[in-house]
Short mmCIF file of C-alpha atoms in Angstrom, two decimals:
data_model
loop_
_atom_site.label_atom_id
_atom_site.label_comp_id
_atom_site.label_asym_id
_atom_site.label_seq_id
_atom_site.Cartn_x
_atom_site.Cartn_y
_atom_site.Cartn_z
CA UNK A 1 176.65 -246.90 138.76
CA UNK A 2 173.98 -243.95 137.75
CA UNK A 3 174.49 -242.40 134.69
CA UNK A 4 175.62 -238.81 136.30
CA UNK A 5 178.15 -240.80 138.17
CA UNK A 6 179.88 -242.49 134.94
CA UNK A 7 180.15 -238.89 132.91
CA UNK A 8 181.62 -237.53 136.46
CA UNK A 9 184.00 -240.47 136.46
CA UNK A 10 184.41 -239.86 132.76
CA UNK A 11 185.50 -235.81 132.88
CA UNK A 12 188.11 -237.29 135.97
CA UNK A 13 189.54 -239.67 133.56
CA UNK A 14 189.99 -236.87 130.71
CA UNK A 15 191.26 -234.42 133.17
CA UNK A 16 193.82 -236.91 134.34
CA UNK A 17 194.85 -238.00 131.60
CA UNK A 18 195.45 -234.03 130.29
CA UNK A 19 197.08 -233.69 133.56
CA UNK A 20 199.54 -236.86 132.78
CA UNK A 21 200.37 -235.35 129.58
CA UNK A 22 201.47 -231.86 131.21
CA UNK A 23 202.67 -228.66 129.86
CA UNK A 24 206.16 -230.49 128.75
CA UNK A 25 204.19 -232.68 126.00
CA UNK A 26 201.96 -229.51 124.82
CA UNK A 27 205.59 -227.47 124.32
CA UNK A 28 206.85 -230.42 122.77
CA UNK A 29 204.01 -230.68 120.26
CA UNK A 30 204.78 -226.81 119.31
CA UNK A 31 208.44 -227.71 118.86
CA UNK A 32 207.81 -230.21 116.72
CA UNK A 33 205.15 -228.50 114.55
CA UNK A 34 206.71 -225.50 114.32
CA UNK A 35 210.05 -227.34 113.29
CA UNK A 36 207.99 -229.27 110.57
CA UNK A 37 206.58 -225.86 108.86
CA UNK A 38 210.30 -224.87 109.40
CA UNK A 39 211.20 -227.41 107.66
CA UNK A 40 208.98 -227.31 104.38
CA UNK A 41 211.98 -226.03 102.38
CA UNK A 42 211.57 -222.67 101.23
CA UNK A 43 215.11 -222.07 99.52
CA UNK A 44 216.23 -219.51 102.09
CA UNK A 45 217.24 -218.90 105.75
CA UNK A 46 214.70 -219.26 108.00
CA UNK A 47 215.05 -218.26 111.86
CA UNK A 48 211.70 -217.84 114.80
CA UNK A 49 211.64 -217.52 118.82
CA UNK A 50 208.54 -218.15 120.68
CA UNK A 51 208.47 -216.69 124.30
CA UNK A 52 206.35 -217.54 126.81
CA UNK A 53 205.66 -214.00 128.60
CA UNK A 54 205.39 -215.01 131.71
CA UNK A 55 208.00 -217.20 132.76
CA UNK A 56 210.59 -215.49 129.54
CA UNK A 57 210.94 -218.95 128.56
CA UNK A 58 211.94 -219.93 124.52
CA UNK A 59 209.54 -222.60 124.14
CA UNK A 60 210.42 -223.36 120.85
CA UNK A 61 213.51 -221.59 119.00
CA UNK A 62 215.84 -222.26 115.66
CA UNK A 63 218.69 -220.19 114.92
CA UNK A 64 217.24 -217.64 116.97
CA UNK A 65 220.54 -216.22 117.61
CA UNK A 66 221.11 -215.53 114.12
CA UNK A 67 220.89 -211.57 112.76
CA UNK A 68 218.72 -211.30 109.85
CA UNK A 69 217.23 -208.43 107.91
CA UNK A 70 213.91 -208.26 109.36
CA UNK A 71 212.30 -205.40 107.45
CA UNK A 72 209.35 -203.73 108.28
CA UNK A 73 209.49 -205.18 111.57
CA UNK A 74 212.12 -202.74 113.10
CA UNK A 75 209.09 -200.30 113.35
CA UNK A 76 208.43 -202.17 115.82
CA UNK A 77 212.01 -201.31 117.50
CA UNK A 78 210.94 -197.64 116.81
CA UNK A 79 208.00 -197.33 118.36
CA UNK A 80 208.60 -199.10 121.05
CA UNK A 81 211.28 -196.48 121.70
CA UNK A 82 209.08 -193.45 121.08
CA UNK A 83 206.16 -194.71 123.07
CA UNK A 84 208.71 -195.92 126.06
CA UNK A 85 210.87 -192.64 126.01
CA UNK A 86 208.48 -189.70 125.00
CA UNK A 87 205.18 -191.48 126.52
CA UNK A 88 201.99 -192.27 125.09
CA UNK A 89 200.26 -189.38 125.79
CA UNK A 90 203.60 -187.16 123.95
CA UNK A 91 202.05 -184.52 120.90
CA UNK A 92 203.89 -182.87 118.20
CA UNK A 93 203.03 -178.79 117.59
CA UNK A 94 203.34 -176.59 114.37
CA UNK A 95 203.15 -173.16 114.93
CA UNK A 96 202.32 -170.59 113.29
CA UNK A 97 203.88 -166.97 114.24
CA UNK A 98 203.93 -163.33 113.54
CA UNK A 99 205.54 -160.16 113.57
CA UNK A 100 203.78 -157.07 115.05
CA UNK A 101 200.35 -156.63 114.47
CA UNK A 102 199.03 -153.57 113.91
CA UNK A 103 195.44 -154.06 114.09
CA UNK A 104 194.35 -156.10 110.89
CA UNK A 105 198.28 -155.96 109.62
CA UNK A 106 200.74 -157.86 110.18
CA UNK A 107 203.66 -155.41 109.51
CA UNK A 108 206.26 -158.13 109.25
CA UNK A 109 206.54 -162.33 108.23
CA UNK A 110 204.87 -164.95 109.00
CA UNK A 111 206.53 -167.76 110.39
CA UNK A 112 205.17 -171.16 110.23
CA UNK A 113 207.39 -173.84 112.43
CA UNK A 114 207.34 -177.28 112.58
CA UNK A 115 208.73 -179.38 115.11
CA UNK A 116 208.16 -183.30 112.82
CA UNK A 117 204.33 -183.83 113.01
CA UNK A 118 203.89 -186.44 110.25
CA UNK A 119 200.12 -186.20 110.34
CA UNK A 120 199.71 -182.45 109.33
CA UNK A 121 197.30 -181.69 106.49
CA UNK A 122 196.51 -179.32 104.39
CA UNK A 123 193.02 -178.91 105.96
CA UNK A 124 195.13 -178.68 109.53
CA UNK A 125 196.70 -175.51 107.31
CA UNK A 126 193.26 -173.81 106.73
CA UNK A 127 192.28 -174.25 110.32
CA UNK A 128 195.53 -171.77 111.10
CA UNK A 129 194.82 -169.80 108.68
CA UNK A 130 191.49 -169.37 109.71
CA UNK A 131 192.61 -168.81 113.56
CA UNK A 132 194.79 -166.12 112.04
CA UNK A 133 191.38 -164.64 110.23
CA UNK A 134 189.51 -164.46 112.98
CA UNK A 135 191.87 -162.39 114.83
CA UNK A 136 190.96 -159.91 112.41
CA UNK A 137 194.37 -160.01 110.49
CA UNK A 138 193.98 -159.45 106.57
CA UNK A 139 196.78 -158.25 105.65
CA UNK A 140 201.16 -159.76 105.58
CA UNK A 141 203.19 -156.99 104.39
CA UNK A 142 205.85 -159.92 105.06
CA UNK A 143 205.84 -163.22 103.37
CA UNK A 144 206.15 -167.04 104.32
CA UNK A 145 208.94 -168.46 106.29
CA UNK A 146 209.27 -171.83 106.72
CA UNK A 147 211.27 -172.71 110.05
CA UNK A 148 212.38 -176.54 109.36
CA UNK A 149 215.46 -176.00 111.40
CA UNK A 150 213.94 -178.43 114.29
CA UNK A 151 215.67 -181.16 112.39
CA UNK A 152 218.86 -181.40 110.64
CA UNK A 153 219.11 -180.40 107.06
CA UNK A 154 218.59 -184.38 105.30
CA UNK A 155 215.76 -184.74 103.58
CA UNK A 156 216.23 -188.48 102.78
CA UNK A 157 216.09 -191.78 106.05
CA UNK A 158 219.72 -193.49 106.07
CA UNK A 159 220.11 -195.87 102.59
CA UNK A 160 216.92 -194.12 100.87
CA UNK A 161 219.33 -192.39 98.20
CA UNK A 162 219.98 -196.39 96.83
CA UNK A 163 216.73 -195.66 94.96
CA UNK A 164 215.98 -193.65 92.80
CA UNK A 165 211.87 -194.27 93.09
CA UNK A 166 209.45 -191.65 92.71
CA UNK A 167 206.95 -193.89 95.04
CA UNK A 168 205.34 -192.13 98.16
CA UNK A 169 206.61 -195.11 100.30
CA UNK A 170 210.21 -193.35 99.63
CA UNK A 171 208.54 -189.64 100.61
CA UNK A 172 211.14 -187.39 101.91
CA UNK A 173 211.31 -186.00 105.59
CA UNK A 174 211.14 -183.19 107.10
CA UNK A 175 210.14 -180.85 110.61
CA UNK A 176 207.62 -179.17 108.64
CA UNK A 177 205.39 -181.69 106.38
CA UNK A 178 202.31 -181.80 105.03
CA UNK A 179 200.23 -184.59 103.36
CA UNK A 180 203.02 -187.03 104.24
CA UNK A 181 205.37 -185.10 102.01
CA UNK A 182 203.63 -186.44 98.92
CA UNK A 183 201.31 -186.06 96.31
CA UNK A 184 197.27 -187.44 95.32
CA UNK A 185 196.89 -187.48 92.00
CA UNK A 186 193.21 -188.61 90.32
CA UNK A 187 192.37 -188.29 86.68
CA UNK A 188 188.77 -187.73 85.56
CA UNK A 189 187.65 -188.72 82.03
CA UNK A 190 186.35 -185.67 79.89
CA UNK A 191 182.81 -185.98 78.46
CA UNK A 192 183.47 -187.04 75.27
CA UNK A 193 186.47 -189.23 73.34
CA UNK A 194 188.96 -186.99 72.21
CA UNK A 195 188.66 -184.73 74.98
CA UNK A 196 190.96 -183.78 77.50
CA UNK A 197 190.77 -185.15 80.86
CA UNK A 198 190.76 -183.69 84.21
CA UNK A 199 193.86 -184.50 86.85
CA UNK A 200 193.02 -182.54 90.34
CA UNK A 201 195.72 -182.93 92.74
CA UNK A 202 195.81 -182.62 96.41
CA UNK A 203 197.05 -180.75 98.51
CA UNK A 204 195.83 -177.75 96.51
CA UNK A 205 199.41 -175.84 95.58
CA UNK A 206 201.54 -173.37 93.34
CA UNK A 207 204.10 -175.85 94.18
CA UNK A 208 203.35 -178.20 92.12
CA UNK A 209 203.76 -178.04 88.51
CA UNK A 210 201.24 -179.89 86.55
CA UNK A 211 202.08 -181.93 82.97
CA UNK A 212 198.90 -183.22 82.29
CA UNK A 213 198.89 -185.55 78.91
CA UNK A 214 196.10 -187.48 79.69
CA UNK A 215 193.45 -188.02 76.59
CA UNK A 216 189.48 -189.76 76.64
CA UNK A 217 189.05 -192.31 74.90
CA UNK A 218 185.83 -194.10 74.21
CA UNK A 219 183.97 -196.58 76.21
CA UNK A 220 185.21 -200.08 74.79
CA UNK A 221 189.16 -198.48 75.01
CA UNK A 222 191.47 -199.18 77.70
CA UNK A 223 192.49 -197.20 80.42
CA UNK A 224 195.69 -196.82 81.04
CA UNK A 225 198.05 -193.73 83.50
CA UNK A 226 201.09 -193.30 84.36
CA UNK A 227 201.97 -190.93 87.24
CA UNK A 228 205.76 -189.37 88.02
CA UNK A 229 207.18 -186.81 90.27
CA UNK A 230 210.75 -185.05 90.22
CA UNK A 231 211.83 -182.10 91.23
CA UNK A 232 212.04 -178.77 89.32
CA UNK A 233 213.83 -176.24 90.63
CA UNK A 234 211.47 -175.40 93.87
CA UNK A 235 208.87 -177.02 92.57
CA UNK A 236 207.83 -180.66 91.95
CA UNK A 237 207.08 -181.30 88.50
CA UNK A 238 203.55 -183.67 88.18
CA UNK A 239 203.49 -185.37 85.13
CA UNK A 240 200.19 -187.57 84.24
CA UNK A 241 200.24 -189.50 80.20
CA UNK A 242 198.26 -192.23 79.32
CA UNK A 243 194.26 -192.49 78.30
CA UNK A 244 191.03 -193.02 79.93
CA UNK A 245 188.08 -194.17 78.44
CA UNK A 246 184.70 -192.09 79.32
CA UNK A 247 183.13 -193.38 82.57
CA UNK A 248 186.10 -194.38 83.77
CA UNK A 249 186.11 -194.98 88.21
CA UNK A 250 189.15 -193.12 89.06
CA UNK A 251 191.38 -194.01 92.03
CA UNK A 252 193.99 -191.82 93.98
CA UNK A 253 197.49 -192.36 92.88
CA UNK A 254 200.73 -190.95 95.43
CA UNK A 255 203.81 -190.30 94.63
CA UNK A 256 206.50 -188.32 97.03
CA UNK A 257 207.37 -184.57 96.41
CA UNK A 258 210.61 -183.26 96.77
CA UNK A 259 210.62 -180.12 98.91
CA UNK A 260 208.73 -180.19 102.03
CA UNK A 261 208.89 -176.71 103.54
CA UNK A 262 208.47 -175.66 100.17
CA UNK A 263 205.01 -177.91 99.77
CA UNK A 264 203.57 -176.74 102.96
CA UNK A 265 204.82 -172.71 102.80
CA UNK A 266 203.13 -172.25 99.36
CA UNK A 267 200.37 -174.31 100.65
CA UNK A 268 200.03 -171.87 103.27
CA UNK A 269 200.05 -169.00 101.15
CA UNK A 270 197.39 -170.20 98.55
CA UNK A 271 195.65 -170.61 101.40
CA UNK A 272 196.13 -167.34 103.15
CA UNK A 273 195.22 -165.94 99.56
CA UNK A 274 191.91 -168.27 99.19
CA UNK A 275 190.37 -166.80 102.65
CA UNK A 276 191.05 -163.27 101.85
CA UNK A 277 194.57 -162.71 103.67
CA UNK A 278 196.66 -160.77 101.64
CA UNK A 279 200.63 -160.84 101.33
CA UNK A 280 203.09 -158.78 100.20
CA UNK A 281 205.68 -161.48 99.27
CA UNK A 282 204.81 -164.13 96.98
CA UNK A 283 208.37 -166.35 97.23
CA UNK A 284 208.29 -168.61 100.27
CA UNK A 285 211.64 -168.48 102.32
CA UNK A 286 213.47 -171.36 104.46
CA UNK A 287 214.84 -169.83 107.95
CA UNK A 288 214.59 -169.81 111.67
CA UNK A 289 212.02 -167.83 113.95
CA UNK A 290 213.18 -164.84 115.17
CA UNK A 291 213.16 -163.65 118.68
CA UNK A 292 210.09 -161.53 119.51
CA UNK A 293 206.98 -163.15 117.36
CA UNK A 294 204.34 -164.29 118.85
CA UNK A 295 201.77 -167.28 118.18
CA UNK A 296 199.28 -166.55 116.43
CA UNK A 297 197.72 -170.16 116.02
CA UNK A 298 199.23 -173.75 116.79
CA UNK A 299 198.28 -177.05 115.99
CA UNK A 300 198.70 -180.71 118.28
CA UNK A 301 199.48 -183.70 116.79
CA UNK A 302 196.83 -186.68 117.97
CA UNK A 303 198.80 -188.74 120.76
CA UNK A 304 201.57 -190.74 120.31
CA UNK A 305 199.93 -193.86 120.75
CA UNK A 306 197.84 -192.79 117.93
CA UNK A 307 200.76 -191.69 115.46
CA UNK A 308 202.51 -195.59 116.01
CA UNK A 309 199.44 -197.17 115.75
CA UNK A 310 198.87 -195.37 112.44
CA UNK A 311 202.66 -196.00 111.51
CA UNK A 312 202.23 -199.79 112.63
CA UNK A 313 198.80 -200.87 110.76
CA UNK A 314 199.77 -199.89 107.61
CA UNK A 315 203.35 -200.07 107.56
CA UNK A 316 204.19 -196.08 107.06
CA UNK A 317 207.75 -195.49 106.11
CA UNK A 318 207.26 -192.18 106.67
CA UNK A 319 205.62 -191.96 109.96
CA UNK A 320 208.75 -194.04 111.53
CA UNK A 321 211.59 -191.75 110.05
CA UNK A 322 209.72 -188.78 111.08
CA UNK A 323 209.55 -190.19 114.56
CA UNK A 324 213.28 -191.34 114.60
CA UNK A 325 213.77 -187.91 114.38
CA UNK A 326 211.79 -186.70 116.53
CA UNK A 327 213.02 -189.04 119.40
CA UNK A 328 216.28 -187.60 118.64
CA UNK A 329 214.89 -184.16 118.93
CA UNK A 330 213.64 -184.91 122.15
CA UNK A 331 215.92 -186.60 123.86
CA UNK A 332 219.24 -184.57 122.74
CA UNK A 333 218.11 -181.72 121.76
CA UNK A 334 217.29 -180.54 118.12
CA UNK A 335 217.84 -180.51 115.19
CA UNK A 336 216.63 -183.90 115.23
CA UNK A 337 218.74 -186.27 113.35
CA UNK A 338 219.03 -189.86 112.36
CA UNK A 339 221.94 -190.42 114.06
CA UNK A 340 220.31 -188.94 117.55
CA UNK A 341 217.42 -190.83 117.20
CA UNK A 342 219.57 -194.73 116.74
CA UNK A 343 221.40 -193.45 120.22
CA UNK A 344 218.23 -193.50 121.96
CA UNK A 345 216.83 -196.49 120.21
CA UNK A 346 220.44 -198.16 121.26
CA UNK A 347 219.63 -196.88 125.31
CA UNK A 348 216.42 -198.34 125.26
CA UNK A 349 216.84 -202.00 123.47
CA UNK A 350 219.58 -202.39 125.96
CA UNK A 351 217.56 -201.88 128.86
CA UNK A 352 215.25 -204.70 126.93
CA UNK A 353 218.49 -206.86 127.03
CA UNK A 354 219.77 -206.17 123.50
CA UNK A 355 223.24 -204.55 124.07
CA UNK A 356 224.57 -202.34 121.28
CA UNK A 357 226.62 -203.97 118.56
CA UNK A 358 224.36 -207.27 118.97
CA UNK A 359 221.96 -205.76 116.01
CA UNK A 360 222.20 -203.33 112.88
CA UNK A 361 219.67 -200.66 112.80
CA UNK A 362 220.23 -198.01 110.28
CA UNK A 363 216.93 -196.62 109.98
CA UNK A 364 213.47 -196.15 111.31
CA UNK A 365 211.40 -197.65 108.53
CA UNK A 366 213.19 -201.05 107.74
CA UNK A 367 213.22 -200.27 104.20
CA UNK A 368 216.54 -201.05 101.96
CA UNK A 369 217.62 -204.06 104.16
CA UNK A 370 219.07 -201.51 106.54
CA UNK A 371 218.43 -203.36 109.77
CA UNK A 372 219.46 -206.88 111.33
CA UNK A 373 217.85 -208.62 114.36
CA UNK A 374 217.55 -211.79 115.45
CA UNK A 375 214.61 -213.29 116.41
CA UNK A 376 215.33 -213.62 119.86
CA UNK A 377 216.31 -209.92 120.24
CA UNK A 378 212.51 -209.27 118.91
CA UNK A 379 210.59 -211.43 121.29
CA UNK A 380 213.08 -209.83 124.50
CA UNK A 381 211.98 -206.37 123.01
CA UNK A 382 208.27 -207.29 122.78
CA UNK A 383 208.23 -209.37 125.75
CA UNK A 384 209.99 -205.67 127.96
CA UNK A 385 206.74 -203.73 126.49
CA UNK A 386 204.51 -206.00 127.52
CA UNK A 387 206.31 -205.36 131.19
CA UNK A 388 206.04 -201.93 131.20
CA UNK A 389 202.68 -201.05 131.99
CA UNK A 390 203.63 -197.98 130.67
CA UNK A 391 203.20 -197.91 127.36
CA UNK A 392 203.02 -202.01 126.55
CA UNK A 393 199.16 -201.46 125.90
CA UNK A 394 199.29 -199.09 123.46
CA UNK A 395 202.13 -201.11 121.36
CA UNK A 396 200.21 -204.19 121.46
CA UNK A 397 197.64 -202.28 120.17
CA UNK A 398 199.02 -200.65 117.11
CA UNK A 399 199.71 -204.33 115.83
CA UNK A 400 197.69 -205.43 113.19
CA UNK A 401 195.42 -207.75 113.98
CA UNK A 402 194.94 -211.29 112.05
CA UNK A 403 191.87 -211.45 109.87
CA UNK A 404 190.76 -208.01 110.75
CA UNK A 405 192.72 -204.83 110.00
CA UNK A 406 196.48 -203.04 108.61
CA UNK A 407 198.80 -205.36 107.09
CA UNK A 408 197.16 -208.86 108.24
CA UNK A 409 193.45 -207.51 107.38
CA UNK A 410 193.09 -210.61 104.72
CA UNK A 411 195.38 -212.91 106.75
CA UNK A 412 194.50 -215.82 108.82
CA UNK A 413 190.90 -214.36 108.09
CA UNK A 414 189.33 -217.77 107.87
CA UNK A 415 191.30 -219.50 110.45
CA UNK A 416 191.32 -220.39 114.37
CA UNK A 417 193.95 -217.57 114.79
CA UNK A 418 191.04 -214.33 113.59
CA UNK A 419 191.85 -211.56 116.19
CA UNK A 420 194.50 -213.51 118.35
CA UNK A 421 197.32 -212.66 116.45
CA UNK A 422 198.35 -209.32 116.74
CA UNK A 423 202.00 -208.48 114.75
CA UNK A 424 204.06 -206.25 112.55
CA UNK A 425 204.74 -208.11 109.14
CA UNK A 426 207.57 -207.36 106.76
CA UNK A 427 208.11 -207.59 103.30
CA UNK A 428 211.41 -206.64 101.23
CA UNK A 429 212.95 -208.28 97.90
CA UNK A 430 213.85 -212.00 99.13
CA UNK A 431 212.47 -211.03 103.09
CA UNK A 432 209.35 -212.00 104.89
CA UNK A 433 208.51 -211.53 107.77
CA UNK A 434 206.40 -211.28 111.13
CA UNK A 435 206.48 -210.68 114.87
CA UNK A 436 204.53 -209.77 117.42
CA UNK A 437 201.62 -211.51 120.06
CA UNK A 438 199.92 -214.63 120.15
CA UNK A 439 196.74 -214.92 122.53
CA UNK A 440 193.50 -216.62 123.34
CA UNK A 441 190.02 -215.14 123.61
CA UNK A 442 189.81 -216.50 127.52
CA UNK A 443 193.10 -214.58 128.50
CA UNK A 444 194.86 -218.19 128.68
CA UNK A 445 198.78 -217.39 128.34
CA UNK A 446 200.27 -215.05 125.87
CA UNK A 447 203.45 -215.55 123.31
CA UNK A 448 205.48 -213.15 121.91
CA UNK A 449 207.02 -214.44 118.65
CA UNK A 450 209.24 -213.60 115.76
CA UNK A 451 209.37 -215.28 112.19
CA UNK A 452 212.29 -213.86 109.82
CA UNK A 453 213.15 -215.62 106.36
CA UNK A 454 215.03 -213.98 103.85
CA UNK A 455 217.55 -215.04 101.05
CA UNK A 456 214.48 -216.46 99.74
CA UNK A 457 213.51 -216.54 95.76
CA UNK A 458 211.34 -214.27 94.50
CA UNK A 459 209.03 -217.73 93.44
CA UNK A 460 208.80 -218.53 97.31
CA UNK A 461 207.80 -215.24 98.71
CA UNK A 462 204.12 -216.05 99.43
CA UNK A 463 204.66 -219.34 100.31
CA UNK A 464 206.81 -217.86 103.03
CA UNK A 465 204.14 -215.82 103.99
CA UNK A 466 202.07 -218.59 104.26
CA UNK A 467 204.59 -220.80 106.40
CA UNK A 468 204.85 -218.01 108.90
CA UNK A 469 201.06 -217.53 109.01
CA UNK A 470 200.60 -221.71 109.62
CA UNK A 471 203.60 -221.16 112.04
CA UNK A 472 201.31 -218.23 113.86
CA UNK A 473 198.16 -220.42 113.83
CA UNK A 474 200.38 -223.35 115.82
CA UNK A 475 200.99 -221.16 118.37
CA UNK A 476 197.56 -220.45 118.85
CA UNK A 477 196.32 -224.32 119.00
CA UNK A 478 199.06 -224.64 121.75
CA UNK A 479 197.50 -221.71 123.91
CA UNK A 480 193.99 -223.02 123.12
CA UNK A 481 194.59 -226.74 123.92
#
């Protein structure tokens, strides 16, 4: 027989032979793999669903049915929700108002409104205030007002008052927020030992109320800060101690402030102050916009799709309560509360075929063990996105992805499974997690999956980690074989 003849009889014989072997021996291999990392004992609960996306099969499952906390991983329940109910393409505005102008006066307040962007800056500030400039005003015989009244009046997510942390992941919420409602801190060595160093904080603010106890030290000493925040009054008291040694690399430090209408209003005004605006009143003031003012500059959020995928790389606590809120906002009517925003999370998971009372969800964020799935209810959530041409794109796309970027940047980075596992991961005291989309570079089949272990010591949490990152990199052999 020729030679081309034998390697033709040859690839018949392999593909046969894959052919005998089927799809039922390939899911069987994943069962039992996945089973054997399950396995591994870990000394907590371990749960995971794998869905094939398009049939909606379980191909491989164990306790699937069980609720578990699933941390950071209900973002993915909340932005689902925002992108499915308010749309991709859905911005956020802060206005800015005034009273009557009378030429280059402004003979009353101004009034700057938010209605929950969680990506305003101070730098989106200036740009107002220079919109407001170039309409030729230069003088407020008025003050600040701060209309926050677009959500209700609590400043802290469901179960963030069990901690007391100053930490910026706890930042505070609010309809009007700047700088995610927190505070950069970096300390610069003097030029000599003994010395006082510099602390520059940002935003730039009479609101906050520097301590700075900070001394240089020389070269061959060791640097050492501390940073806290609490409130003082209407201010937020920053407090900076410790030493630094002369040519020291300083890094940004945040920590959360405690007023945010207060933050942003004084912003405003050292800002109005800075480009030549003057005003009368020097005390900011909380209340609603009157009838009658007019806009004298707004501001858009960036998309949607760009806020979640923000809120989903890195994990931002504050991005997901802020949109809770807003969901409620918008689809009851403000203020914007917690409560409205779970009632349209519960009217969308059960059109994915989770009915209320199957779940706990509590907050936006996942933070404080406030939220029980299981991991079948995750996979039927992603596997409805990926549906709904909608707005499935644009979650699968705020995932981070394995090996690359967000929260599983240094992940799988060395491994089959680099850029073909996209996911929301989850970390808590005793809880690991991960869920989200398995693929292959040729497009062949797609999984949607969902790894939850808690009660787990705090010895074994990266070795959990690593079990659901082996468990990931099965899935992607199966799709590949």
């Amino acid at each position: 027989m020729p030679h081309r003849a034998v390697t033709l009889a040859a690839l018949l014989l392999v593909s046969a032979t894959a052919a005998a072997e089927g799809p039922d021996e390939a899911t069987l291999r994943l069962k039992q793999r996945l089973a054997q990392l399950a396995g591994q004992r870990l000394g907590g609960r371990l749960s995971y669903a794998v869905m094939d996306l398009k049939t909606g099969a379980l191909l491989a499952a164990h306790a699937e049915d069980r609720p578990a906390p699933v941390a950071s991983c209900v973002k993915l329940v909340t932005s689902s929700t925002a992108l499915a109910l308010l749309g991709p393409e859905f911005r956020i505005k802060t206005v800015l108002y005034a009273a009557r102008r009378d030429g280059g006066v402004v003979e009353g307040d101004l009034h700057l409104k938010g209605f929950g962007d969680p990506t305003l800056r101070e730098g989106h500030l200036w740009r107002m205030v220079q919109d407001l400039y170039d309409l030729g005003v230069r003088e407020v015989r008025g003050g600040v007002v701060v209309d926050d009244t677009h959500f209700d009046r609590h400043l802290l997510a469901p179960l963030f008052r069990s901690n007391r942390t100053d930490r910026h992941y706890r930042a505070p919420i609010g309809a009007v927020s700047i700088n995610e409602n927190g505070v950069s801190v970096r300390v610069v060595p003097g030029p000599a030992p003994g010395q006082p160093a510099s602390v520059i904080l940002q935003p730039r603010s009479r609101y906050l109320k520097l301590v700075n106890r900070v001394r240089t030290v020389g070269p061959r000493r060791r640097s050492f800060i501390d940073v806290k925040t609490k409130g003082a009054g209407d201010a937020t008291l920053v407090i900076v101690s410790g030493r630094v040694r002369t040519g020291y690399a300083s890094k940004w430090v945040r920590r959360r402030i405690e007023h945010p209408s207060l933050l942003a209003g004084y912003t405003l005004l050292d800002l109005l102050a800075e480009r030549g605006i003057k005003v009368a009143q020097e005390r900011v003031r909380r209340g609603a916009t009157p009838a009658g003012v007019r806009p004298v500059a707004t501001r858009y959020s960036p998309p949607l799709a760009v806020l979640v995928r923000h809120m989903n790389k890195v994990s931002s606590n504050f991005v997901a309560e802020q949109l809770l809120k807003v969901i409620g906002a918008e689809v009851s009517g403000p203020p914007g509360s917690a409560a409205k925003g779970l009632k349209a999370v519960a009217q969308h998971l059960a059109g994915a075929g989770v009915p209320p009372g199957s779940y706990l969800m509590l907050n936006g964020s996942g933070l404080y063990k406030s939220n029980r799935f299981t991991a079948a209810q995750l996979v039927r959530l992603l596997r409805a996105a990926h549906l709904d041409f909608r707005y499935g794109q644009e979650l699968a796309s705020s995932l981070a992805v394995a090996g690359v970027d967000g929260t599983l940047g240094h992940r799988l980075a060395r491994t089959g499974a680099k850029r073909l596992i996209r996911a929301k991961t989850g970390t808590l005291a005793n809880v690991i997690s991960l869920a989200g989309y398995a693929g292959t570079a040729s497009g062949k089949g797609l999984l949607a999956f969902a790894i939850l272990a808690s009660e787990l010591p705090s010895s074994r949490l990266l070795a959990a980690r690593h079990r659901a990152d082996e468990m990931a990199r099965a899935m992607v052999a199966y799709l590949e074989r």
